[in-house]
Structures are given as structure tokens and as C-alpha cells.
XYZ file of C-alpha atoms in Angstrom:
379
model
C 207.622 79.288 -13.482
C 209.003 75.768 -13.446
C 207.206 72.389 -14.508
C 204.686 74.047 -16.396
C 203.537 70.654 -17.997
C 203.579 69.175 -14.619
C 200.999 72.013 -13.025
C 198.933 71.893 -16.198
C 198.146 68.016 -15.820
C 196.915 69.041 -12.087
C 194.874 71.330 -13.745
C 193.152 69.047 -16.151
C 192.957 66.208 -13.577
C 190.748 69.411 -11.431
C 189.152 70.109 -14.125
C 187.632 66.204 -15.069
C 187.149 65.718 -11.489
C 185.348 69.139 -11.276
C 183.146 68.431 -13.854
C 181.864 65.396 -12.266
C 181.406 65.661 -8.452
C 179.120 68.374 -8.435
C 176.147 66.725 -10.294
C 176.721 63.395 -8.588
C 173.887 63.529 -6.545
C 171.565 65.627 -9.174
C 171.997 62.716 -11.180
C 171.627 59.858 -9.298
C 168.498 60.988 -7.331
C 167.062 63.220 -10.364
C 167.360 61.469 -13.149
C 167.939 57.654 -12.199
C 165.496 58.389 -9.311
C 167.331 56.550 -6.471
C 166.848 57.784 -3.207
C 169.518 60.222 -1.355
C 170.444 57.353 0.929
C 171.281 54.839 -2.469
C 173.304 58.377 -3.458
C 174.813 58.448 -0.238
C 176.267 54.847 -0.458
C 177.279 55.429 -4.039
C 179.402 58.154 -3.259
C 181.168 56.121 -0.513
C 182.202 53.379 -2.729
C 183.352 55.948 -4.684
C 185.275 57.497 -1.687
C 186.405 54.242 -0.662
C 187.665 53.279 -4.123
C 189.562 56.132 -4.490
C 191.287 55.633 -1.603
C 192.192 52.093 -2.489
C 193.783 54.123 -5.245
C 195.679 56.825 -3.156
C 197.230 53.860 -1.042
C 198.105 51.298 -4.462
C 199.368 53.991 -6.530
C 202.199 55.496 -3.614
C 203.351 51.987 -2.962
C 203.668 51.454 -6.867
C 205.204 54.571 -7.660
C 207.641 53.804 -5.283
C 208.260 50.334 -5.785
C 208.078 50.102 -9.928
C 207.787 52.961 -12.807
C 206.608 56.074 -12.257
C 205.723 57.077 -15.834
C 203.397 53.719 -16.759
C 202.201 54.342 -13.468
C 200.592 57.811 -14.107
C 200.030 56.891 -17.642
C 198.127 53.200 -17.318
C 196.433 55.224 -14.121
C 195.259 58.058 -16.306
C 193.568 55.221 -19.574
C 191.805 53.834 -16.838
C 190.206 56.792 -15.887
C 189.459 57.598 -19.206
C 187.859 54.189 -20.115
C 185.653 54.383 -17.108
C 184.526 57.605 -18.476
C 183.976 56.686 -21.654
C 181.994 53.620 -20.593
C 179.762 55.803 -18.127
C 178.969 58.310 -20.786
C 177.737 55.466 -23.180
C 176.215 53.507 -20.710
C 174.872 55.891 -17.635
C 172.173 53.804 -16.316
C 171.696 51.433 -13.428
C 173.289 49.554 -12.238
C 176.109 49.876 -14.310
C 176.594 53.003 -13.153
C 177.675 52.785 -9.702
C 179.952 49.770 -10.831
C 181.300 52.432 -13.192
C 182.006 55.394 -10.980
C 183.673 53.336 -8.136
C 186.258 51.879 -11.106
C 186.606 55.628 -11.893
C 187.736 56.372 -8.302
C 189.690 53.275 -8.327
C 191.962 54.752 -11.127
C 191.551 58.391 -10.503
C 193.567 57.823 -6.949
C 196.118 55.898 -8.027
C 196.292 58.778 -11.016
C 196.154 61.355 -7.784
C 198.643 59.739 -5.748
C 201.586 59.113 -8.334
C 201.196 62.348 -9.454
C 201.831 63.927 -6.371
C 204.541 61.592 -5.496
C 206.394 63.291 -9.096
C 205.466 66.713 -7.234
C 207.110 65.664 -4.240
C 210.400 64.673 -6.286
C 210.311 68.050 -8.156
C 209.730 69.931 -4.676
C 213.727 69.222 -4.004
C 214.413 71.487 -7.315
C 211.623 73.470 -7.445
C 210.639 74.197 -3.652
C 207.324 76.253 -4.640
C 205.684 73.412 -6.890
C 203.271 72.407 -4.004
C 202.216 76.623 -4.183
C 201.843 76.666 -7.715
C 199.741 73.172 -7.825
C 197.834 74.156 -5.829
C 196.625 77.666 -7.525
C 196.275 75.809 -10.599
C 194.422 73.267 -9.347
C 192.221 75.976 -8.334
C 191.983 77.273 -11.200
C 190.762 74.024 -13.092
C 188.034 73.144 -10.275
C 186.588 76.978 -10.719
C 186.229 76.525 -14.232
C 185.216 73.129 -14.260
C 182.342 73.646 -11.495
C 180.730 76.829 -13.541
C 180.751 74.185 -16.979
C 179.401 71.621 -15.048
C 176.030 72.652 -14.902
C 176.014 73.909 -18.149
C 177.267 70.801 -19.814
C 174.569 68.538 -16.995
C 171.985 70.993 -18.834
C 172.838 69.361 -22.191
C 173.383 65.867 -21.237
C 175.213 63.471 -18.822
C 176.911 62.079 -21.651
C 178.190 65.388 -22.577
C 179.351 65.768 -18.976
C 181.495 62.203 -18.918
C 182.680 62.652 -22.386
C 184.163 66.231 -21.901
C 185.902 64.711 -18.803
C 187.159 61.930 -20.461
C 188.499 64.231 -22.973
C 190.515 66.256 -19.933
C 191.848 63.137 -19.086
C 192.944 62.205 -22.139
C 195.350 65.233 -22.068
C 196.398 64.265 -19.131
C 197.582 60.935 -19.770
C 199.313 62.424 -23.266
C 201.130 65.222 -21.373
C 202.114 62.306 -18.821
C 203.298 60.156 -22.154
C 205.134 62.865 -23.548
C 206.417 65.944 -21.468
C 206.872 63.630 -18.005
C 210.468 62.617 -17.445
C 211.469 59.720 -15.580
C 212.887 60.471 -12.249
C 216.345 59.091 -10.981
C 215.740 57.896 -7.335
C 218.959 58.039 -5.256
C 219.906 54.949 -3.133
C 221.722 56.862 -0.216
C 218.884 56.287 2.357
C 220.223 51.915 2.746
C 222.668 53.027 5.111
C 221.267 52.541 8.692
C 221.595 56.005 10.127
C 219.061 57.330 7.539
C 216.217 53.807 7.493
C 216.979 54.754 11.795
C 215.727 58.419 11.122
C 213.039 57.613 9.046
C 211.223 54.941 11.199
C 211.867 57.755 13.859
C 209.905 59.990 11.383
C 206.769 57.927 11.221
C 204.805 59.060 14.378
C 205.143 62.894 13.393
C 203.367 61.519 9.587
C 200.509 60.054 10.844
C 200.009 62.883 13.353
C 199.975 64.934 9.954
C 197.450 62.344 8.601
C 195.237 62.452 11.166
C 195.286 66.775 11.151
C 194.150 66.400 7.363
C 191.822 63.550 8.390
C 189.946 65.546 11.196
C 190.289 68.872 8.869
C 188.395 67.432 5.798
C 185.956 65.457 8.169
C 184.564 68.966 9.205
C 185.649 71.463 5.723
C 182.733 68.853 4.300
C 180.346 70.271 6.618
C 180.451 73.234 3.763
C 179.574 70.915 1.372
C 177.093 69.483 2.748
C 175.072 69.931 5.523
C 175.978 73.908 5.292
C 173.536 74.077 2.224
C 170.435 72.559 4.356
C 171.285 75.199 7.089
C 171.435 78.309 4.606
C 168.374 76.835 3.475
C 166.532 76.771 6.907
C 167.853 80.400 7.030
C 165.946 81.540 4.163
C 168.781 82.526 2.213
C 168.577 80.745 -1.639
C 170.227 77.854 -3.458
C 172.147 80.468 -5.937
C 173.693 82.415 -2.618
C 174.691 79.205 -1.290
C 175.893 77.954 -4.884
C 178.290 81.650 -4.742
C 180.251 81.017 -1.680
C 181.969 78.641 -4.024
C 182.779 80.966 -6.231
C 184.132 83.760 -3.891
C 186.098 81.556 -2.504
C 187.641 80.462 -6.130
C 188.108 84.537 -6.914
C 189.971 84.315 -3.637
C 192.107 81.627 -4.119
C 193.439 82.465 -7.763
C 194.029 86.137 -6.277
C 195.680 85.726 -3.004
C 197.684 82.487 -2.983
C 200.226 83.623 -5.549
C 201.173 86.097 -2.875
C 201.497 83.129 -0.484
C 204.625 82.058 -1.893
C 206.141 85.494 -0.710
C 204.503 85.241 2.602
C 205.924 82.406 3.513
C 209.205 81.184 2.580
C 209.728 77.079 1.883
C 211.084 75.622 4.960
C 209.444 73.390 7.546
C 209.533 76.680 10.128
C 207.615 78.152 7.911
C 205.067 75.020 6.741
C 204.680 73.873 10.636
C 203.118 77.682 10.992
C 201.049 77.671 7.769
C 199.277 74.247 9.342
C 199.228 75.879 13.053
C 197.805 79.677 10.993
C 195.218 77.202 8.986
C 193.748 75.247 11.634
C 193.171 78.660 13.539
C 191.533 79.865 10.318
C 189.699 76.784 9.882
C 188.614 76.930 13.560
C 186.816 80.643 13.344
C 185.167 79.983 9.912
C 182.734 77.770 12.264
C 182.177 80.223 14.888
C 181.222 82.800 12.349
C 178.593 80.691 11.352
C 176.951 79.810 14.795
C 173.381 81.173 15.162
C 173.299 83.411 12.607
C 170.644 84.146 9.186
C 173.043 86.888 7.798
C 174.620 85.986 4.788
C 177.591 88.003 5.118
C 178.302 85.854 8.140
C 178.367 82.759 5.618
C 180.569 84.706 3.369
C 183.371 85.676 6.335
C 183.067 81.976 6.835
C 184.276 80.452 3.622
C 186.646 83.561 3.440
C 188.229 81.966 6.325
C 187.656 78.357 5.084
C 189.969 79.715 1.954
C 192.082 81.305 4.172
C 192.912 77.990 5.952
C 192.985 76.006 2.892
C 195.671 78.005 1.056
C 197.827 77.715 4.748
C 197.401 74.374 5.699
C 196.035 72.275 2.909
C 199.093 73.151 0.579
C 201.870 72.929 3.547
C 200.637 69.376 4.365
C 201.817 67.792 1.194
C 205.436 70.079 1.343
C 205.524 68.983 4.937
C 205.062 65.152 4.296
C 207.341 65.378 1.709
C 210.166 66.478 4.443
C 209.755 63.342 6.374
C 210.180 61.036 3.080
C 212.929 59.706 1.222
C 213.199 58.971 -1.723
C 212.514 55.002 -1.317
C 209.295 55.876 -0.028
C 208.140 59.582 -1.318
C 204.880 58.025 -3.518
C 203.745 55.987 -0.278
C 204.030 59.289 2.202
C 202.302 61.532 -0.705
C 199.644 58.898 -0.946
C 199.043 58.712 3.092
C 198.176 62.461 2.604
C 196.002 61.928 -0.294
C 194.720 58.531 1.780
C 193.939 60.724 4.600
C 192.314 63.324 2.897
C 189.833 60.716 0.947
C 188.588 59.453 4.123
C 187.992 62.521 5.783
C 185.717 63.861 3.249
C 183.874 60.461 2.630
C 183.771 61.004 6.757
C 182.718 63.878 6.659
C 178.808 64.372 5.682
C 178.074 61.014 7.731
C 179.423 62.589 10.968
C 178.130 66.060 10.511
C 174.613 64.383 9.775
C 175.059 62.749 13.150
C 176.346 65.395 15.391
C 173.517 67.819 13.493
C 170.699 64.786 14.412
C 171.626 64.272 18.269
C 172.654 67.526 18.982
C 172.326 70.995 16.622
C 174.297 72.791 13.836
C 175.182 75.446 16.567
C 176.730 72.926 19.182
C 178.691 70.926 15.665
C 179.977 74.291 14.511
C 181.046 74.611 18.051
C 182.852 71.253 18.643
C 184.854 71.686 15.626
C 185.983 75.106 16.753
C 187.121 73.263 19.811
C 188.236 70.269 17.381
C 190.637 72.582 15.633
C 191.821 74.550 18.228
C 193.219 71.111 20.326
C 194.818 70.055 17.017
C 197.211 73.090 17.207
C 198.907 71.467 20.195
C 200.163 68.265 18.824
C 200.943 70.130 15.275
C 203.302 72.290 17.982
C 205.599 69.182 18.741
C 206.532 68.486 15.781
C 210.301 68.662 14.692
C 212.007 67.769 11.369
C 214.153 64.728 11.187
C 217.033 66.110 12.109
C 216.087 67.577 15.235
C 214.594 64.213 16.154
């Protein structure tokens, strides 16, 4: 396997963010004893931030140094959690969590602008992030708990620590990437204006697609709830569907050979995936019915979350790879800070049956304009 040090930072960056995210909302409500609206708005700064980040960090990486990019990125992360696990009150804290996101997406975003240059020598990278990304948020989502058990501190410290490696693996085993200059000429700026309409249909797919995966994280829990079935069944869904990923998606890479053919039907496969995870879920108390639907939910994630990024990257050049990369991460930011506000209002006016159903619908239409799109060169 290529770029091992490469696909081990994406692990430790899903492994501090793993750590975190999950107790967000334990801790702000349970300990500082704000109210799940004051959490709410927290976590949308944070959202926000972050995607400040994404869209700061492409146009940097592409327009300075990719190395002190990733690596000034990464210390900032790791002073924000440093501060927050010596300081974790309010209302420092919020100021400290949305300077976290701040730092963490430009880390996110120059990172996978470097994937997207290594995809040209190493077309599976995207397939192999991916699984060990994974790999990191499974492990760092059954600590997190544990660690919250002990202390905040503990939890902020530890991540601070995974960031630390990161930023030393970015000091020492990144290598700086030669950028080519043959996209001046006009025939190639000509194509890649031409290409811009077919990216932000892209954007808007992962948009819509996080908007309603967040329903899982979310509003899914009150609904299993209502349903009688427990906080620990609801709390395992997660981890099938990490057993799931770590066994099936090396086989991926098999499936489905790297070409845009092949990514354009991974997105078109995912969003059909995607689109019967809700139906499963409509009107139902059994919990095996909750399980098909994150099976599927995995199912489209490994197809269409992982060609997105491969697929951006086929539109870019190599003047503008970090600012494409980052529209993806951009996009996919803002559909899952998005995400629990509209479910919460589709749920209120209407019903979780009649949601699930509109984003079945939702998905479904999306396949159509995903259908029309062509690479560059057929354009």
C-alpha cells in the first residue's frame, strides 16, 4: 500500500475529531448545564467555523505552501485543544471550540488537496483514506466515552496528543509537491471554466446527501426512542456500521475500478442506497429494520461519499486542486450543520414518516442530474 504516512495522518485527524464530537452535547448541556438550544448554536459556530476553514485552507494550499499549510493548520488545532482542556468552562469554551473548527478545516482541506495530488500516482488513495479514516473514528468513538467518564480534560488532552502526531508526521514524512504549470495555456483555463457547473452540481449532491445522512445522527435517536427500543441499541448501529466499513470497503477497490465511468456509478449506486435506507425506516418499531437501514446508509457511504472527492479531483488542475477538494469538504460541512435544523423542521410540521419519505424522493431526483455529467474531455 502506498502513502502509508499520508493515510495514517487521516487516521489520527479521525481519531481527535472522533474523540470529541460525540460528547459535545453531553458536555455542554450536562455538565456546563446550558440548554440544548445554547448546544445547538454552539455546534453551528463550530460548523460554520470549520467551514471558513475548508474554504481558506483550498485557496491557500493552492495559492502558497502546502507543507506550512498542513503543519501551522495542525498547531492550531492543537493549541485550541490544549487551551480547552485547561480551561473548559464558559464562556471560554464555545470561543474555544469554534477556533478549533477554524483550524481543524483548513487542517481537513489541505490535506485532502495532498490526497488529490497523490490520486494521479496512486489512483486508490481516496479508497484507502477512506477505510482508515474509518478505522480511526471507530476507535476513537468507543474511547470517547470512556475517556468523558474520566474527565473532559482527559478527553481534549488525548486529542491534542493525536494531533500532535499529526502535525509531526506532516513536518517530517510529507513531501512537498511539484505543481505543473501546463494548465496557462488557454485551451486547458477554456476547459476548466467549462468544468465548473458539473462541480457544484457535485457540491450540491454532497450538500443535500449530508443534510439528510444527519437525520441518523440526530433526530433518528429521538425516533428509536419513541419506539421503545434503548439508548445502547441506538448507540450500536454505529458500530455495525464501523464492522462494516473496515470489512467490506477494501473489497471496493476491486469492485470498482478508478475511472470516472466507474466513480459517476458509485455516486448514482450510493444515492440509490442512501435513498432505501429511509424507506426501511418508515413506520416501523423493529429494530432490525433500523439495522438494514444504516447497512444501507454504509452501503451508500463507501459508494458515493469516497467517489465524490476522486470525482472532484477529475475536474481540477493542478492550479486549483486544494480549492475543488475544499468545495467538497465546504459542501459537506454545511450539509451536516444543515442537517439536524431541517430534519427538526420537516419532523415538527409534518412527521418522521412523510421526512423519511421526501428524502427517498430527494435522492432518487438527484440521480438524474448526477446522469449528465461528462468528464472534461467529453465536454
Amino acid at each position: 500500500m502506498k502513502n502509508k504516512s499520508v493515510l495514517f495522518t487521516n487516521m489520527l485527524v479521525n481519531m481527535g475529531i472522533g474523540l470529541i464530537m460525540p460528547i459535545t452535547t453531553l458536555y455542554i448541556h450536562g455538565t456546563l448545564h446550558k440548554s440544548l438550544v445554547t448546544a445547538g448554536y454552539v455546534l453551528f459556530c463550530f460548523s460554520g467555523a470549520m467551514m471558513v476553514g475548508n474554504l481558506i485552507g483550498g485557496k491557500l494550499f493552492d495559492s502558497w505552501q502546502q507543507k506550512p499549510l498542513m503543519f501551522y493548520s495542525g498547531s492550531g488545532v492543537v493549541l485550541a485543544l490544549v487551551f480547552l482542556g485547561l480551561f473548559p468552562q464558559w464562556p471560554i469554551y464555545p470561543i474555544l471550540i469554534t477556533l478549533y473548527g477554524l483550524c481543524l478545516g483548513g487542517l481537513n482541506s489541505s490535506i485532502n488537496g495532498y490526497i488529490a495530488f497523490l490520486q494521479v500516482s496512486d489512483p486508490n488513495i481516496f479508497n484507502n483514506g477512506y477505510w482508515f479514516a474509518s478505522l480511526g473514528m471507530g476507535l476513537a468513538t468507543f474511547l470517547s466515552g470512556i475517556l468523558f467518564g474520566i474527565s473532559i480534560r482527559v478527553v481534549f488532552f488525548s486529542s491534542a496528543i493525536l494531533f500532535l502526531l499529526t502535525t509531526l508526521l506532516i513536518k517530517f514524512a510529507f513531501h512537498t509537491i511539484k505543481k505543473t504549470t501546463v494548465e496557462k495555456n488557454p485551451i486547458a483555463t477554456k476547459g476548466a471554466v467549462r468544468a465548473w457547473p458539473s462541480i457544484l452540481l457535485v457540491c450540491l449532491v454532497m450538500i443535500i446527501v449530508w443534510i439528510c445522512y444527519e437525520q441518523w445522527n440526530s433526530n433518528v435517536s429521538v425516533l428509536m426512542i419513541a419506539k421503545h427500543i434503548s439508548v445502547p441499541k441506538y448507540s450500536f448501529l454505529f458500530t455495525i456500521s464501523t464492522i462494516e466499513v473496515i470489512l467490506v470497503q477494501p473489497f471496493m477497490n476491486r469492485l470498482f475500478k478508478p475511472s470516472f465511468r466507474s466513480e459517476k456509478s458509485r455516486i448514482i449506486l450510493g444515492l440509490l442506497a442512501f435513498a432505501l435506507s429511509y424507506v426501511s425506516i418508515i413506520n416501523t418499531g423493529a429494530y432490525w429494520r433500523y439495522v438494514l437501514g444504516i447497512t444501507l446508509v454504509t452501503l451508500g457511504e463507501m459508494l458515493a461519499l469516497i467517489a465524490i472527492p476522486a470525482l472532484l479531483n477529475r475536474y481540477a488542475t493542478d492550479r486549483n486542486r486544494g480549492t475543488i477538494q475544499s468545495l467538497g469538504s465546504f459542501s459537506g460541512s454545511m450539509g451536516r450543520a444543515l442537517g439536524p435544523l431541517f430534519g427538526g423542521f420537516l419532523i415538527t410540521h409534518f412527521n418522521y414518516d412523510w421526512t423519511f419519505l421526501a428524502m427517498f424522493l430527494i435522492h432518487l431526483f438527484l440521480i438524474l442530474p448526477v446522469l449528465t455529467l461528462k468528464t472534461k474531455q467529453e465536454k
